[in-house]
Amino acid sequence: MPHLSPTPSPTPPDWPHCGHSPTPEDPVGCRGIHVPGHTACLAHLADADRDAYLAGLTPGTDIDHRGTPFTEGLLNQLLGALRDPATARPRFGTAWFRSATFKGTARFGSATFESGAEFGSATFEGDAWFGAATFKGTARFGAATFEGTAGFESATFESDARFLSATFEKAASFGPLVCAGQLTLSGAMFGSPVTLSFAACHVECRRTRWSSTAEVRLRYATVDFAHAVFEYPLTIAAEQEPFVLADGQLMAETPLASMPDAAVRMTSLRGVDAAHLVLADVDLSSCLLTGTVHLDQIRLEGTCSFDTVPPGAHWRGGRPVRFTRRRTLAEEHHWRARQTAAVPGWHAAMPDVGHAGPAQLAPVYRALRKAFEDGKNEPGAADFYYGEMEMRRHDRTGTSRAERGLLHGYWMLSGYGLRASRALGWLAAAMLVTIVLLMGFGLPKNDPKQEATGTVPPDGGRVTFEIGKDGPRNPTGNRITGERFEKALNVTLNSVVFRSADQDLTTAGTYIEMTSRLTEPVLLGLAVLAVRNRVKR
């Protein structure tokens, strides 16, 4: 037999492995951990020793078979040794299967894991069936590889379930399952079209990669989707009713009974390319959106809610402040809460969130406005236009002083053309001021009287009359009368619609009317624009 030169081997695992049958490709040999009292793993143990070991197991026993290569038959023998006679289901204590390899179908269905379950870096070369399994401790599947269909239907995780960097090559579905803790899929990869169905407290999908279309159906979950990668349409939807299992029964959600509701809350979409993303009935009130790519192409369906401004009136600097009710971004809450004179009700950011200011938030509002407008939801886009203008008004780095002054005036007069009540209020105030000024200074003391003068020549020829009138005289005495009010109101109402009332005015009254005819139609137009922006389609 020719001598085989040794090749560098990977760092051996941190447990004593049997090293059975080394090959040129794998000079270390089998990496299965020794069965207690022996120098070989379960797969390479002598038949008599294996039978003795399995016979000594009882339901609920702690087992450690890290790195062991399991055939379907060997795994079934192990499961049979741990089967509880009372339930006819396998029951594990602490189960260590880290880096194990499972050939054929791995049938862990209906098994109970009383403590932790470690399947990290395990490889399932066939189907992996964990349907109706119960994990009472933390279940770890980090970096595991599922080459066939991974079945977790009706599985229950009473603590955390970790699939960090796991690979699902052909999984068509994942779940529905229940997780009372955090379900971690960060760094995981899905290689085929898949539907994920989870009822979980927390779902973390940071840097998760989908290589095909996918649908994520959720209940109860708070979801972190930061930096997830997908090149095909992906839908994240909140389910209103419990999931329906293959047998037609509703999935039990007992571990989540203490949750206040089944709403799905998104916490971050930072770093996501949203061009193919659809969100349905998801709460975005605490979602971080700065850094989201192609946010203007996102599709929001159903009831996707955002946070709102603090309600009611608040005192700031000795004066009352009331915010116009509108939908806002979580990051605007964080920015306003950091301001020195912030009123109560703005939500502060968590320490690890980072800071975003008006310069970063204005493009986010603009993108959301465009997304709503492209979806023919013009009234829904109005709040995001308002938010964009607010951020521009407060941006001291990218907006000039003159532009900020113009925006401030636009905000005061009509709420950026979106608050009809504000524009109408200013119009009413302007009309009242005009009426008062006209009554006080603009209307003459009396209407000028016309005079006729004529010349009668001695020869009895034609008589020519020249008609003139006195110039208006400034008013004196009592100027607040019903007659003067009626005249002032007539002039003011005509000014609003660019008409002349044909009323004799003093010089001051002429300028008052000119000013009124310039400002009041503008205010009326802003009110009409605000109404249109709220009802147009």
mmCIF file with all atom_site columns, N, CA and C in Angstrom, residues 374-411:
data_model
loop_
_atom_site.group_PDB
_atom_site.id
_atom_site.type_symbol
_atom_site.label_atom_id
_atom_site.label_alt_id
_atom_site.label_comp_id
_atom_site.label_asym_id
_atom_site.label_entity_id
_atom_site.label_seq_id
_atom_site.pdbx_PDB_ins_code
_atom_site.Cartn_x
_atom_site.Cartn_y
_atom_site.Cartn_z
_atom_site.occupancy
_atom_site.B_iso_or_equiv
_atom_site.pdbx_formal_charge
_atom_site.auth_seq_id
_atom_site.auth_comp_id
_atom_site.auth_asym_id
_atom_site.auth_atom_id
_atom_site.pdbx_PDB_model_num
ATOM 1   N N  . ASP A 1 374 ? -47.119 56.785 -4.981 1.00 0.00 ? 374 ASP A N  1
ATOM 2   C CA . ASP A 1 374 ? -47.088 55.788 -6.050 1.00 0.00 ? 374 ASP A CA 1
ATOM 3   C C  . ASP A 1 374 ? -48.164 54.736 -5.856 1.00 0.00 ? 374 ASP A C  1
ATOM 4   N N  . GLY A 1 375 ? -48.555 54.523 -4.613 1.00 0.00 ? 375 GLY A N  1
ATOM 5   C CA . GLY A 1 375 ? -49.642 53.597 -4.321 1.00 0.00 ? 375 GLY A CA 1
ATOM 6   C C  . GLY A 1 375 ? -51.009 54.253 -4.390 1.00 0.00 ? 375 GLY A C  1
ATOM 7   N N  . LYS A 1 376 ? -51.084 55.476 -4.947 1.00 0.00 ? 376 LYS A N  1
ATOM 8   C CA . LYS A 1 376 ? -52.334 56.234 -5.118 1.00 0.00 ? 376 LYS A CA 1
ATOM 9   C C  . LYS A 1 376 ? -52.999 56.552 -3.781 1.00 0.00 ? 376 LYS A C  1
ATOM 10  N N  . ASN A 1 377 ? -52.184 56.685 -2.750 1.00 0.00 ? 377 ASN A N  1
ATOM 11  C CA . ASN A 1 377 ? -52.714 57.058 -1.437 1.00 0.00 ? 377 ASN A CA 1
ATOM 12  C C  . ASN A 1 377 ? -52.210 58.455 -1.102 1.00 0.00 ? 377 ASN A C  1
ATOM 13  N N  . GLU A 1 378 ? -52.747 59.446 -1.809 1.00 0.00 ? 378 GLU A N  1
ATOM 14  C CA . GLU A 1 378 ? -52.304 60.824 -1.618 1.00 0.00 ? 378 GLU A CA 1
ATOM 15  C C  . GLU A 1 378 ? -52.601 61.335 -0.203 1.00 0.00 ? 378 GLU A C  1
ATOM 16  N N  . PRO A 1 379 ? -53.803 61.101 0.353  1.00 0.00 ? 379 PRO A N  1
ATOM 17  C CA . PRO A 1 379 ? -54.023 61.569 1.729  1.00 0.00 ? 379 PRO A CA 1
ATOM 18  C C  . PRO A 1 379 ? -53.054 60.935 2.723  1.00 0.00 ? 379 PRO A C  1
ATOM 19  N N  . GLY A 1 380 ? -52.743 59.654 2.528  1.00 0.00 ? 380 GLY A N  1
ATOM 20  C CA . GLY A 1 380 ? -51.798 59.011 3.432  1.00 0.00 ? 380 GLY A CA 1
ATOM 21  C C  . GLY A 1 380 ? -50.399 59.567 3.321  1.00 0.00 ? 380 GLY A C  1
ATOM 22  N N  . ALA A 1 381 ? -50.053 60.099 2.137  1.00 0.00 ? 381 ALA A N  1
ATOM 23  C CA . ALA A 1 381 ? -48.719 60.669 1.942  1.00 0.00 ? 381 ALA A CA 1
ATOM 24  C C  . ALA A 1 381 ? -48.560 62.019 2.607  1.00 0.00 ? 381 ALA A C  1
ATOM 25  N N  . ALA A 1 382 ? -49.682 62.660 2.976  1.00 0.00 ? 382 ALA A N  1
ATOM 26  C CA . ALA A 1 382 ? -49.622 64.033 3.486  1.00 0.00 ? 382 ALA A CA 1
ATOM 27  C C  . ALA A 1 382 ? -48.804 64.129 4.775  1.00 0.00 ? 382 ALA A C  1
ATOM 28  N N  . ASP A 1 383 ? -48.965 63.166 5.695  1.00 0.00 ? 383 ASP A N  1
ATOM 29  C CA . ASP A 1 383 ? -48.225 63.231 6.951  1.00 0.00 ? 383 ASP A CA 1
ATOM 30  C C  . ASP A 1 383 ? -46.721 63.160 6.719  1.00 0.00 ? 383 ASP A C  1
ATOM 31  N N  . PHE A 1 384 ? -46.306 62.371 5.729  1.00 0.00 ? 384 PHE A N  1
ATOM 32  C CA . PHE A 1 384 ? -44.871 62.236 5.476  1.00 0.00 ? 384 PHE A CA 1
ATOM 33  C C  . PHE A 1 384 ? -44.314 63.473 4.768  1.00 0.00 ? 384 PHE A C  1
ATOM 34  N N  . TYR A 1 385 ? -45.156 64.143 3.970  1.00 0.00 ? 385 TYR A N  1
ATOM 35  C CA . TYR A 1 385 ? -44.747 65.427 3.416  1.00 0.00 ? 385 TYR A CA 1
ATOM 36  C C  . TYR A 1 385 ? -44.576 66.443 4.547  1.00 0.00 ? 385 TYR A C  1
ATOM 37  N N  . TYR A 1 386 ? -45.499 66.439 5.497  1.00 0.00 ? 386 TYR A N  1
ATOM 38  C CA . TYR A 1 386 ? -45.399 67.345 6.642  1.00 0.00 ? 386 TYR A CA 1
ATOM 39  C C  . TYR A 1 386 ? -44.105 67.060 7.410  1.00 0.00 ? 386 TYR A C  1
ATOM 40  N N  . GLY A 1 387 ? -43.808 65.776 7.640  1.00 0.00 ? 387 GLY A N  1
ATOM 41  C CA . GLY A 1 387 ? -42.581 65.422 8.351  1.00 0.00 ? 387 GLY A CA 1
ATOM 42  C C  . GLY A 1 387 ? -41.336 65.859 7.601  1.00 0.00 ? 387 GLY A C  1
ATOM 43  N N  . GLU A 1 388 ? -41.356 65.699 6.274  1.00 0.00 ? 388 GLU A N  1
ATOM 44  C CA . GLU A 1 388 ? -40.216 66.148 5.464  1.00 0.00 ? 388 GLU A CA 1
ATOM 45  C C  . GLU A 1 388 ? -39.994 67.647 5.619  1.00 0.00 ? 388 GLU A C  1
ATOM 46  N N  . MET A 1 389 ? -41.078 68.423 5.532  1.00 0.00 ? 389 MET A N  1
ATOM 47  C CA . MET A 1 389 ? -40.952 69.875 5.653  1.00 0.00 ? 389 MET A CA 1
ATOM 48  C C  . MET A 1 389 ? -40.496 70.273 7.057  1.00 0.00 ? 389 MET A C  1
ATOM 49  N N  . GLU A 1 390 ? -40.963 69.567 8.077  1.00 0.00 ? 390 GLU A N  1
ATOM 50  C CA . GLU A 1 390 ? -40.518 69.848 9.433  1.00 0.00 ? 390 GLU A CA 1
ATOM 51  C C  . GLU A 1 390 ? -39.014 69.632 9.575  1.00 0.00 ? 390 GLU A C  1
ATOM 52  N N  . MET A 1 391 ? -38.514 68.536 9.008  1.00 0.00 ? 391 MET A N  1
ATOM 53  C CA . MET A 1 391 ? -37.086 68.269 9.105  1.00 0.00 ? 391 MET A CA 1
ATOM 54  C C  . MET A 1 391 ? -36.278 69.307 8.322  1.00 0.00 ? 391 MET A C  1
ATOM 55  N N  . ARG A 1 392 ? -36.776 69.737 7.184  1.00 0.00 ? 392 ARG A N  1
ATOM 56  C CA . ARG A 1 392 ? -36.090 70.794 6.435  1.00 0.00 ? 392 ARG A CA 1
ATOM 57  C C  . ARG A 1 392 ? -36.084 72.099 7.213  1.00 0.00 ? 392 ARG A C  1
ATOM 58  N N  . ARG A 1 393 ? -37.180 72.392 7.895  1.00 0.00 ? 393 ARG A N  1
ATOM 59  C CA . ARG A 1 393 ? -37.261 73.641 8.659  1.00 0.00 ? 393 ARG A CA 1
ATOM 60  C C  . ARG A 1 393 ? -36.285 73.642 9.829  1.00 0.00 ? 393 ARG A C  1
ATOM 61  N N  . HIS A 1 394 ? -36.032 72.474 10.402 1.00 0.00 ? 394 HIS A N  1
ATOM 62  C CA . HIS A 1 394 ? -35.139 72.383 11.563 1.00 0.00 ? 394 HIS A CA 1
ATOM 63  C C  . HIS A 1 394 ? -33.695 72.060 11.187 1.00 0.00 ? 394 HIS A C  1
ATOM 64  N N  . ASP A 1 395 ? -33.440 71.805 9.929  1.00 0.00 ? 395 ASP A N  1
ATOM 65  C CA . ASP A 1 395 ? -32.092 71.425 9.492  1.00 0.00 ? 395 ASP A CA 1
ATOM 66  C C  . ASP A 1 395 ? -31.213 72.671 9.377  1.00 0.00 ? 395 ASP A C  1
ATOM 67  N N  . ARG A 1 396 ? -30.261 72.815 10.270 1.00 0.00 ? 396 ARG A N  1
ATOM 68  C CA . ARG A 1 396 ? -29.375 73.977 10.255 1.00 0.00 ? 396 ARG A CA 1
ATOM 69  C C  . ARG A 1 396 ? -28.096 73.737 9.472  1.00 0.00 ? 396 ARG A C  1
ATOM 70  N N  . THR A 1 397 ? -27.953 72.551 8.908  1.00 0.00 ? 397 THR A N  1
ATOM 71  C CA . THR A 1 397 ? -26.737 72.251 8.139  1.00 0.00 ? 397 THR A CA 1
ATOM 72  C C  . THR A 1 397 ? -26.979 72.283 6.639  1.00 0.00 ? 397 THR A C  1
ATOM 73  N N  . GLY A 1 398 ? -28.108 71.790 6.174  1.00 0.00 ? 398 GLY A N  1
ATOM 74  C CA . GLY A 1 398 ? -28.355 71.722 4.747  1.00 0.00 ? 398 GLY A CA 1
ATOM 75  C C  . GLY A 1 398 ? -29.387 72.714 4.235  1.00 0.00 ? 398 GLY A C  1
ATOM 76  N N  . THR A 1 399 ? -30.014 73.477 5.137  1.00 0.00 ? 399 THR A N  1
ATOM 77  C CA . THR A 1 399 ? -31.036 74.445 4.747  1.00 0.00 ? 399 THR A CA 1
ATOM 78  C C  . THR A 1 399 ? -30.574 75.837 5.139  1.00 0.00 ? 399 THR A C  1
ATOM 79  N N  . SER A 1 400 ? -30.599 76.766 4.196  1.00 0.00 ? 400 SER A N  1
ATOM 80  C CA . SER A 1 400 ? -30.141 78.127 4.463  1.00 0.00 ? 400 SER A CA 1
ATOM 81  C C  . SER A 1 400 ? -31.090 78.840 5.418  1.00 0.00 ? 400 SER A C  1
ATOM 82  N N  . ARG A 1 401 ? -30.587 79.928 6.010  1.00 0.00 ? 401 ARG A N  1
ATOM 83  C CA . ARG A 1 401 ? -31.396 80.705 6.934  1.00 0.00 ? 401 ARG A CA 1
ATOM 84  C C  . ARG A 1 401 ? -32.636 81.276 6.237  1.00 0.00 ? 401 ARG A C  1
ATOM 85  N N  . ALA A 1 402 ? -32.456 81.776 4.994  1.00 0.00 ? 402 ALA A N  1
ATOM 86  C CA . ALA A 1 402 ? -33.594 82.341 4.267  1.00 0.00 ? 402 ALA A CA 1
ATOM 87  C C  . ALA A 1 402 ? -34.644 81.282 3.977  1.00 0.00 ? 402 ALA A C  1
ATOM 88  N N  . GLU A 1 403 ? -34.190 80.101 3.575  1.00 0.00 ? 403 GLU A N  1
ATOM 89  C CA . GLU A 1 403 ? -35.150 79.022 3.284  1.00 0.00 ? 403 GLU A CA 1
ATOM 90  C C  . GLU A 1 403 ? -35.862 78.574 4.548  1.00 0.00 ? 403 GLU A C  1
ATOM 91  N N  . ARG A 1 404 ? -35.136 78.498 5.655  1.00 0.00 ? 404 ARG A N  1
ATOM 92  C CA . ARG A 1 404 ? -35.781 78.128 6.917  1.00 0.00 ? 404 ARG A CA 1
ATOM 93  C C  . ARG A 1 404 ? -36.821 79.160 7.319  1.00 0.00 ? 404 ARG A C  1
ATOM 94  N N  . GLY A 1 405 ? -36.516 80.455 7.085  1.00 0.00 ? 405 GLY A N  1
ATOM 95  C CA . GLY A 1 405 ? -37.494 81.492 7.384  1.00 0.00 ? 405 GLY A CA 1
ATOM 96  C C  . GLY A 1 405 ? -38.737 81.358 6.534  1.00 0.00 ? 405 GLY A C  1
ATOM 97  N N  . LEU A 1 406 ? -38.551 81.049 5.242  1.00 0.00 ? 406 LEU A N  1
ATOM 98  C CA . LEU A 1 406 ? -39.694 80.857 4.359  1.00 0.00 ? 406 LEU A CA 1
ATOM 99  C C  . LEU A 1 406 ? -40.530 79.659 4.795  1.00 0.00 ? 406 LEU A C  1
ATOM 100 N N  . LEU A 1 407 ? -39.855 78.570 5.149  1.00 0.00 ? 407 LEU A N  1
ATOM 101 C CA . LEU A 1 407 ? -40.571 77.379 5.610  1.00 0.00 ? 407 LEU A CA 1
ATOM 102 C C  . LEU A 1 407 ? -41.294 77.653 6.921  1.00 0.00 ? 407 LEU A C  1
ATOM 103 N N  . HIS A 1 408 ? -40.690 78.455 7.774  1.00 0.00 ? 408 HIS A N  1
ATOM 104 C CA . HIS A 1 408 ? -41.342 78.774 9.045  1.00 0.00 ? 408 HIS A CA 1
ATOM 105 C C  . HIS A 1 408 ? -42.643 79.535 8.796  1.00 0.00 ? 408 HIS A C  1
ATOM 106 N N  . GLY A 1 409 ? -42.601 80.490 7.865  1.00 0.00 ? 409 GLY A N  1
ATOM 107 C CA . GLY A 1 409 ? -43.824 81.209 7.535  1.00 0.00 ? 409 GLY A CA 1
ATOM 108 C C  . GLY A 1 409 ? -44.877 80.311 6.918  1.00 0.00 ? 409 GLY A C  1
ATOM 109 N N  . TYR A 1 410 ? -44.453 79.410 6.038  1.00 0.00 ? 410 TYR A N  1
ATOM 110 C CA . TYR A 1 410 ? -45.369 78.462 5.404  1.00 0.00 ? 410 TYR A CA 1
ATOM 111 C C  . TYR A 1 410 ? -46.012 77.570 6.457  1.00 0.00 ? 410 TYR A C  1
ATOM 112 N N  . TRP A 1 411 ? -45.204 77.167 7.439  1.00 0.00 ? 411 TRP A N  1
ATOM 113 C CA . TRP A 1 411 ? -45.722 76.330 8.531  1.00 0.00 ? 411 TRP A CA 1
ATOM 114 C C  . TRP A 1 411 ? -46.732 77.105 9.376  1.00 0.00 ? 411 TRP A C  1
#
